[in-house]
mmCIF file of C-alpha atoms and ligand atoms in Angstrom:
data_model
loop_
_atom_site.group_PDB
_atom_site.id
_atom_site.type_symbol
_atom_site.label_atom_id
_atom_site.label_comp_id
_atom_site.label_asym_id
_atom_site.label_seq_id
_atom_site.Cartn_x
_atom_site.Cartn_y
_atom_site.Cartn_z
ATOM 1 C CA UNK A 1 -117.699 240.947 -90.450
ATOM 2 C CA UNK A 2 -116.238 243.934 -88.612
ATOM 3 C CA UNK A 3 -118.921 246.431 -87.610
ATOM 4 C CA UNK A 4 -117.313 248.892 -85.202
ATOM 5 C CA UNK A 5 -114.231 251.024 -85.928
ATOM 6 C CA UNK A 6 -113.023 253.760 -83.553
ATOM 7 C CA UNK A 7 -116.418 253.787 -81.875
ATOM 8 C CA UNK A 8 -118.228 254.407 -85.195
ATOM 9 C CA UNK A 9 -120.467 252.122 -87.234
ATOM 10 C CA UNK A 10 -120.213 251.040 -90.887
ATOM 11 C CA UNK A 11 -122.204 254.107 -91.960
ATOM 12 C CA UNK A 12 -120.215 256.389 -89.621
ATOM 13 C CA UNK A 13 -122.959 256.724 -87.013
ATOM 14 C CA UNK A 14 -122.456 256.540 -83.269
ATOM 15 C CA UNK A 15 -124.068 253.569 -81.483
ATOM 16 C CA UNK A 16 -126.941 255.750 -80.205
ATOM 17 C CA UNK A 17 -127.608 257.629 -83.444
ATOM 18 C CA UNK A 18 -130.683 257.278 -85.674
ATOM 19 C CA UNK A 19 -130.448 257.394 -89.469
ATOM 20 C CA UNK A 20 -131.847 260.515 -91.176
ATOM 21 C CA UNK A 21 -135.658 260.367 -91.166
ATOM 22 C CA UNK A 22 -138.155 262.382 -93.218
ATOM 23 C CA UNK A 23 -141.968 262.296 -93.042
ATOM 24 C CA UNK A 24 -144.256 263.609 -95.778
ATOM 25 C CA UNK A 25 -147.883 263.784 -94.607
ATOM 26 C CA UNK A 26 -150.692 263.382 -97.153
ATOM 27 C CA UNK A 27 -148.561 262.115 -100.037
ATOM 28 C CA UNK A 28 -151.497 260.294 -101.679
ATOM 29 C CA UNK A 29 -154.609 262.048 -102.925
ATOM 30 C CA UNK A 30 -157.059 259.154 -102.995
ATOM 31 C CA UNK A 31 -156.408 257.766 -99.527
ATOM 32 C CA UNK A 32 -158.228 259.208 -96.515
ATOM 33 C CA UNK A 33 -154.846 259.601 -94.863
ATOM 34 C CA UNK A 34 -151.314 258.884 -96.016
ATOM 35 C CA UNK A 35 -147.673 259.310 -95.186
ATOM 36 C CA UNK A 36 -144.423 258.762 -97.072
ATOM 37 C CA UNK A 37 -141.352 258.040 -94.980
ATOM 38 C CA UNK A 38 -137.671 257.901 -95.772
ATOM 39 C CA UNK A 39 -135.771 256.301 -92.955
ATOM 40 C CA UNK A 40 -132.125 255.836 -93.941
ATOM 41 C CA UNK A 41 -132.315 253.633 -97.033
ATOM 42 C CA UNK A 42 -135.939 252.668 -96.424
ATOM 43 C CA UNK A 43 -138.645 254.244 -98.565
ATOM 44 C CA UNK A 44 -142.121 253.440 -97.334
ATOM 45 C CA UNK A 45 -145.624 254.640 -98.031
ATOM 46 C CA UNK A 46 -148.664 254.153 -95.794
ATOM 47 C CA UNK A 47 -152.263 254.667 -96.930
ATOM 48 C CA UNK A 48 -155.293 254.625 -94.634
ATOM 49 C CA UNK A 49 -158.878 254.084 -95.769
ATOM 50 C CA UNK A 50 -161.831 254.442 -93.438
ATOM 51 C CA UNK A 51 -163.609 254.261 -91.179
ATOM 52 C CA UNK A 52 -165.726 252.565 -93.864
ATOM 53 C CA UNK A 53 -168.118 249.616 -94.286
ATOM 54 C CA UNK A 54 -166.670 246.152 -93.681
ATOM 55 C CA UNK A 55 -166.494 243.652 -96.531
ATOM 56 C CA UNK A 56 -166.989 240.762 -96.063
ATOM 57 C CA UNK A 57 -169.783 241.717 -93.684
ATOM 58 C CA UNK A 58 -169.336 238.793 -91.276
ATOM 59 C CA UNK A 59 -166.067 240.362 -90.074
ATOM 60 C CA UNK A 60 -167.835 243.402 -88.637
ATOM 61 C CA UNK A 61 -168.084 243.979 -84.884
ATOM 62 C CA UNK A 62 -171.282 245.383 -83.345
ATOM 63 C CA UNK A 63 -169.631 247.832 -80.953
ATOM 64 C CA UNK A 64 -166.304 248.834 -82.491
ATOM 65 C CA UNK A 65 -164.304 249.264 -85.663
ATOM 66 C CA UNK A 66 -161.959 246.504 -86.789
ATOM 67 C CA UNK A 67 -158.409 247.354 -87.834
ATOM 68 C CA UNK A 68 -156.766 245.669 -90.826
ATOM 69 C CA UNK A 69 -153.097 246.136 -91.679
ATOM 70 C CA UNK A 70 -151.319 244.906 -94.790
ATOM 71 C CA UNK A 71 -147.545 245.128 -94.998
ATOM 72 C CA UNK A 72 -146.255 244.478 -98.504
ATOM 73 C CA UNK A 73 -142.745 244.501 -99.886
ATOM 74 C CA UNK A 74 -142.398 245.513 -103.558
ATOM 75 C CA UNK A 75 -140.493 242.974 -105.637
ATOM 76 C CA UNK A 76 -137.955 245.700 -106.532
ATOM 77 C CA UNK A 77 -137.449 246.869 -102.937
ATOM 78 C CA UNK A 78 -134.652 244.441 -102.083
ATOM 79 C CA UNK A 79 -131.353 243.379 -103.642
ATOM 80 C CA UNK A 80 -132.578 239.975 -104.720
ATOM 81 C CA UNK A 81 -135.996 240.268 -106.394
ATOM 82 C CA UNK A 82 -138.759 239.404 -103.936
ATOM 83 C CA UNK A 83 -141.465 237.143 -105.260
ATOM 84 C CA UNK A 84 -144.621 239.300 -105.365
ATOM 85 C CA UNK A 85 -147.480 238.599 -102.997
ATOM 86 C CA UNK A 86 -147.855 237.628 -99.362
ATOM 87 C CA UNK A 87 -145.424 235.233 -97.700
ATOM 88 C CA UNK A 88 -144.877 234.067 -94.113
ATOM 89 C CA UNK A 89 -142.728 237.081 -93.311
ATOM 90 C CA UNK A 90 -145.246 239.666 -94.541
ATOM 91 C CA UNK A 91 -148.148 237.904 -92.801
ATOM 92 C CA UNK A 92 -146.187 237.992 -89.520
ATOM 93 C CA UNK A 93 -145.176 241.634 -89.940
ATOM 94 C CA UNK A 94 -148.755 242.638 -90.825
ATOM 95 C CA UNK A 95 -150.014 240.935 -87.660
ATOM 96 C CA UNK A 96 -147.478 242.395 -85.225
ATOM 97 C CA UNK A 97 -147.770 245.849 -86.810
ATOM 98 C CA UNK A 98 -151.549 245.822 -86.471
ATOM 99 C CA UNK A 99 -151.190 244.784 -82.831
ATOM 100 C CA UNK A 100 -148.623 247.566 -82.310
ATOM 101 C CA UNK A 101 -151.002 250.279 -83.519
ATOM 102 C CA UNK A 102 -154.385 248.900 -82.447
ATOM 103 C CA UNK A 103 -154.203 249.913 -78.732
ATOM 104 C CA UNK A 104 -154.143 253.670 -79.423
ATOM 105 C CA UNK A 105 -157.059 253.716 -81.881
ATOM 106 C CA UNK A 106 -160.407 254.606 -80.303
ATOM 107 C CA UNK A 107 -162.364 251.883 -82.052
ATOM 108 C CA UNK A 108 -165.590 252.315 -80.047
ATOM 109 C CA UNK A 109 -166.386 255.463 -82.043
ATOM 110 C CA UNK A 110 -167.005 253.454 -85.221
ATOM 111 C CA UNK A 111 -169.114 250.328 -84.702
ATOM 112 C CA UNK A 112 -169.573 247.998 -87.718
ATOM 113 C CA UNK A 113 -166.717 249.749 -89.537
ATOM 114 C CA UNK A 114 -163.201 248.974 -90.658
ATOM 115 C CA UNK A 115 -160.064 251.050 -90.774
ATOM 116 C CA UNK A 116 -157.726 249.637 -93.408
ATOM 117 C CA UNK A 117 -154.004 250.373 -93.317
ATOM 118 C CA UNK A 118 -151.782 249.558 -96.300
ATOM 119 C CA UNK A 119 -148.010 249.754 -96.001
ATOM 120 C CA UNK A 120 -145.917 249.422 -99.123
ATOM 121 C CA UNK A 121 -142.150 249.007 -98.875
ATOM 122 C CA UNK A 122 -140.642 250.607 -101.975
ATOM 123 C CA UNK A 123 -137.028 250.307 -100.865
ATOM 124 C CA UNK A 124 -135.743 248.241 -97.958
ATOM 125 C CA UNK A 125 -132.673 248.637 -95.789
ATOM 126 C CA UNK A 126 -133.598 247.018 -92.450
ATOM 127 C CA UNK A 127 -136.189 248.296 -90.032
ATOM 128 C CA UNK A 128 -138.990 248.292 -92.596
ATOM 129 C CA UNK A 129 -141.615 247.113 -90.083
ATOM 130 C CA UNK A 130 -140.683 250.072 -87.863
ATOM 131 C CA UNK A 131 -140.707 252.559 -90.748
ATOM 132 C CA UNK A 132 -144.097 251.132 -91.765
ATOM 133 C CA UNK A 133 -145.545 251.524 -88.263
ATOM 134 C CA UNK A 134 -144.237 255.103 -88.023
ATOM 135 C CA UNK A 135 -145.775 255.955 -91.400
ATOM 136 C CA UNK A 136 -149.056 254.186 -90.600
ATOM 137 C CA UNK A 137 -149.389 256.042 -87.325
ATOM 138 C CA UNK A 138 -149.007 259.422 -89.061
ATOM 139 C CA UNK A 139 -151.343 258.354 -91.900
ATOM 140 C CA UNK A 140 -154.035 257.436 -89.334
ATOM 141 C CA UNK A 141 -153.749 260.873 -87.765
ATOM 142 C CA UNK A 142 -153.873 262.421 -91.252
ATOM 143 C CA UNK A 143 -157.095 260.475 -91.904
ATOM 144 C CA UNK A 144 -158.600 261.992 -88.768
ATOM 145 C CA UNK A 145 -158.908 258.652 -86.992
ATOM 146 C CA UNK A 146 -159.295 259.343 -83.251
ATOM 147 C CA UNK A 147 -156.264 258.077 -81.352
ATOM 148 C CA UNK A 148 -155.029 258.262 -77.775
ATOM 149 C CA UNK A 149 -151.482 258.893 -79.015
ATOM 150 C CA UNK A 150 -149.005 258.168 -81.789
ATOM 151 C CA UNK A 151 -147.081 254.921 -82.015
ATOM 152 C CA UNK A 152 -143.373 255.251 -82.716
ATOM 153 C CA UNK A 153 -141.040 252.438 -83.613
ATOM 154 C CA UNK A 154 -137.366 251.686 -84.154
ATOM 155 C CA UNK A 155 -134.993 248.751 -83.875
ATOM 156 C CA UNK A 156 -132.124 248.266 -81.472
ATOM 157 C CA UNK A 157 -129.589 245.483 -81.527
ATOM 158 C CA UNK A 158 -126.055 244.357 -80.963
ATOM 159 C CA UNK A 159 -123.022 244.277 -83.245
ATOM 160 C CA UNK A 160 -119.403 243.599 -82.216
ATOM 161 C CA UNK A 161 -120.555 243.349 -78.557
ATOM 162 C CA UNK A 162 -121.947 246.898 -78.797
ATOM 163 C CA UNK A 163 -125.605 247.821 -78.273
ATOM 164 C CA UNK A 164 -126.690 250.008 -81.206
ATOM 165 C CA UNK A 165 -129.765 251.965 -82.290
ATOM 166 C CA UNK A 166 -131.509 251.680 -85.675
ATOM 167 C CA UNK A 167 -129.616 248.957 -87.519
ATOM 168 C CA UNK A 168 -128.757 249.088 -91.227
ATOM 169 C CA UNK A 169 -129.134 245.957 -93.353
ATOM 170 C CA UNK A 170 -125.641 244.535 -92.758
ATOM 171 C CA UNK A 171 -125.988 245.055 -88.990
ATOM 172 C CA UNK A 172 -129.460 243.508 -89.046
ATOM 173 C CA UNK A 173 -128.558 240.512 -91.218
ATOM 174 C CA UNK A 174 -125.093 239.684 -89.835
ATOM 175 C CA UNK A 175 -125.063 241.272 -86.352
ATOM 176 C CA UNK A 176 -125.571 239.520 -83.004
ATOM 177 C CA UNK A 177 -129.094 240.731 -82.222
ATOM 178 C CA UNK A 178 -131.949 242.729 -83.718
ATOM 179 C CA UNK A 179 -134.834 243.914 -81.546
ATOM 180 C CA UNK A 180 -137.590 246.061 -83.069
ATOM 181 C CA UNK A 181 -139.798 247.882 -80.577
ATOM 182 C CA UNK A 182 -142.844 250.134 -80.879
ATOM 183 C CA UNK A 183 -144.435 252.255 -78.195
ATOM 184 C CA UNK A 184 -146.652 255.132 -77.242
ATOM 185 C CA UNK A 185 -143.988 257.456 -75.864
ATOM 186 C CA UNK A 186 -146.553 259.508 -73.979
ATOM 187 C CA UNK A 187 -147.629 256.638 -71.741
ATOM 188 C CA UNK A 188 -144.520 254.472 -72.091
ATOM 189 C CA UNK A 189 -146.672 251.520 -73.180
ATOM 190 C CA UNK A 190 -144.631 249.137 -75.358
ATOM 191 C CA UNK A 191 -146.867 247.640 -78.072
ATOM 192 C CA UNK A 192 -144.313 245.633 -80.061
ATOM 193 C CA UNK A 193 -141.153 243.903 -78.959
ATOM 194 C CA UNK A 194 -139.501 241.186 -81.005
ATOM 195 C CA UNK A 195 -136.002 239.784 -80.897
ATOM 196 C CA UNK A 196 -133.722 237.931 -83.253
ATOM 197 C CA UNK A 197 -130.421 236.728 -81.794
ATOM 198 C CA UNK A 198 -129.133 236.927 -78.239
ATOM 199 C CA UNK A 199 -128.791 239.617 -75.585
ATOM 200 C CA UNK A 200 -127.843 239.249 -71.929
ATOM 201 C CA UNK A 201 -130.331 240.702 -69.442
ATOM 202 C CA UNK A 202 -128.031 243.717 -68.981
ATOM 203 C CA UNK A 203 -127.782 244.265 -72.725
ATOM 204 C CA UNK A 204 -131.537 243.852 -73.095
ATOM 205 C CA UNK A 205 -132.172 246.574 -70.531
ATOM 206 C CA UNK A 206 -129.594 248.823 -72.165
ATOM 207 C CA UNK A 207 -131.143 248.169 -75.607
ATOM 208 C CA UNK A 208 -134.673 248.866 -74.366
ATOM 209 C CA UNK A 209 -133.562 252.203 -72.887
ATOM 210 C CA UNK A 210 -131.843 253.126 -76.152
ATOM 211 C CA UNK A 211 -134.921 252.091 -78.130
ATOM 212 C CA UNK A 212 -137.158 254.249 -75.951
ATOM 213 C CA UNK A 213 -134.917 257.252 -76.604
ATOM 214 C CA UNK A 214 -135.039 256.488 -80.350
ATOM 215 C CA UNK A 215 -138.845 256.233 -80.284
ATOM 216 C CA UNK A 216 -139.078 259.543 -78.415
ATOM 217 C CA UNK A 217 -137.039 261.290 -81.126
ATOM 218 C CA UNK A 218 -139.205 259.727 -83.833
ATOM 219 C CA UNK A 219 -142.416 260.736 -82.023
ATOM 220 C CA UNK A 220 -141.191 264.325 -82.073
ATOM 221 C CA UNK A 221 -140.596 264.112 -85.856
ATOM 222 C CA UNK A 222 -144.058 262.573 -86.404
ATOM 223 C CA UNK A 223 -145.712 265.331 -84.388
ATOM 224 C CA UNK A 224 -143.707 267.997 -86.177
ATOM 225 C CA UNK A 225 -144.651 266.616 -89.633
ATOM 226 C CA UNK A 226 -148.366 266.645 -88.732
ATOM 227 C CA UNK A 227 -148.199 270.151 -87.271
ATOM 228 C CA UNK A 228 -146.352 271.413 -90.365
ATOM 229 C CA UNK A 229 -148.982 269.982 -92.712
ATOM 230 C CA UNK A 230 -151.996 271.317 -90.858
ATOM 231 C CA UNK A 231 -150.456 274.651 -89.990
ATOM 232 C CA UNK A 232 -149.598 275.012 -93.696
ATOM 233 C CA UNK A 233 -153.216 274.371 -94.676
ATOM 234 C CA UNK A 234 -154.497 276.923 -92.171
ATOM 235 C CA UNK A 235 -152.385 279.599 -93.812
ATOM 236 C CA UNK A 236 -153.497 278.809 -97.375
HETATM 237 O O1 CDP B 1 -137.242 245.144 -92.398
HETATM 238 P P1 CDP B 1 -137.258 244.568 -91.005
HETATM 239 O O2 CDP B 1 -135.969 244.819 -90.278
HETATM 240 O O3 CDP B 1 -138.455 245.006 -90.219
HETATM 241 O O4 CDP B 1 -137.453 242.988 -91.176
HETATM 242 P P2 CDP B 1 -136.365 241.817 -91.334
HETATM 243 O O5 CDP B 1 -137.148 240.588 -91.694
HETATM 244 O O6 CDP B 1 -135.493 241.782 -90.139
HETATM 245 O O7 CDP B 1 -135.526 242.215 -92.617
HETATM 246 C C1 CDP B 1 -134.356 242.971 -92.531
HETATM 247 C C2 CDP B 1 -133.943 243.467 -93.885
HETATM 248 O O8 CDP B 1 -133.535 242.383 -94.710
HETATM 249 C C3 CDP B 1 -135.056 244.142 -94.701
HETATM 250 O O9 CDP B 1 -135.330 245.465 -94.311
HETATM 251 C C4 CDP B 1 -134.453 244.068 -96.081
HETATM 252 O O10 CDP B 1 -133.500 245.091 -96.268
HETATM 253 C C5 CDP B 1 -133.766 242.700 -96.058
HETATM 254 N N1 CDP B 1 -134.614 241.688 -96.725
HETATM 255 C C6 CDP B 1 -134.295 241.320 -98.029
HETATM 256 O O11 CDP B 1 -133.302 241.792 -98.566
HETATM 257 N N2 CDP B 1 -135.097 240.409 -98.704
HETATM 258 C C7 CDP B 1 -136.206 239.882 -98.112
HETATM 259 N N3 CDP B 1 -136.964 239.007 -98.784
HETATM 260 C C8 CDP B 1 -136.535 240.259 -96.798
HETATM 261 C C9 CDP B 1 -135.717 241.156 -96.133
#
């Protein structure tokens, strides 16, 4: 498959360009915090409940809150119907996403409690774990959960020997490498880094730099969406 033509990608973007991204804070009424995200062809909703009592009780921790994260892909979110329910992929993504967000949450404030994060993928077009993490991070802030910073995530990769930012499905599925990252852009701490495919050390460093720039742009959009929502409420 040919990915690059005259320096542009299959969807006409430059190698260092993100897809259009839109955050809607507080999209769900019954959740304590929520966020709907459109990221290119991805449509994702995150709902946060808590801090609240832990069930089953034996999971509770005496001196801090526990964090639970469930990533779920709707059966209608992909081209070929996905069998409903958890599978190996969603269990893995739930785990790495929880670990990506966990470090910024100030868990000591809520002993014997849980903070539950639900991420539902309504439409998928590569980068759904990143879109989910971005939405979850905003939903946590919307819920008023105390955090040291926001986590921002995007994928980088390689197609036609070119390092590119924010892969679409064809680039992700048939390209040479796909590397999702997540970080706290304030501190520079990287909290998720996975890789499918191959990169040379040079390409890896180039990709990481590009990913950090992508995360910084996303962090700005997350901040802006939260400010918009709460400034709006102040004026009501
Ligand atoms: O979505 P993400 O890039 O985080 O994870 P992935 O496992 O690398 O999946 C890449 C893309 O493949 C997804 O975003 C979907 O568009 C597609 N996919 C699919 O069509 N059917 C599945 N059962 C899983 C993924």
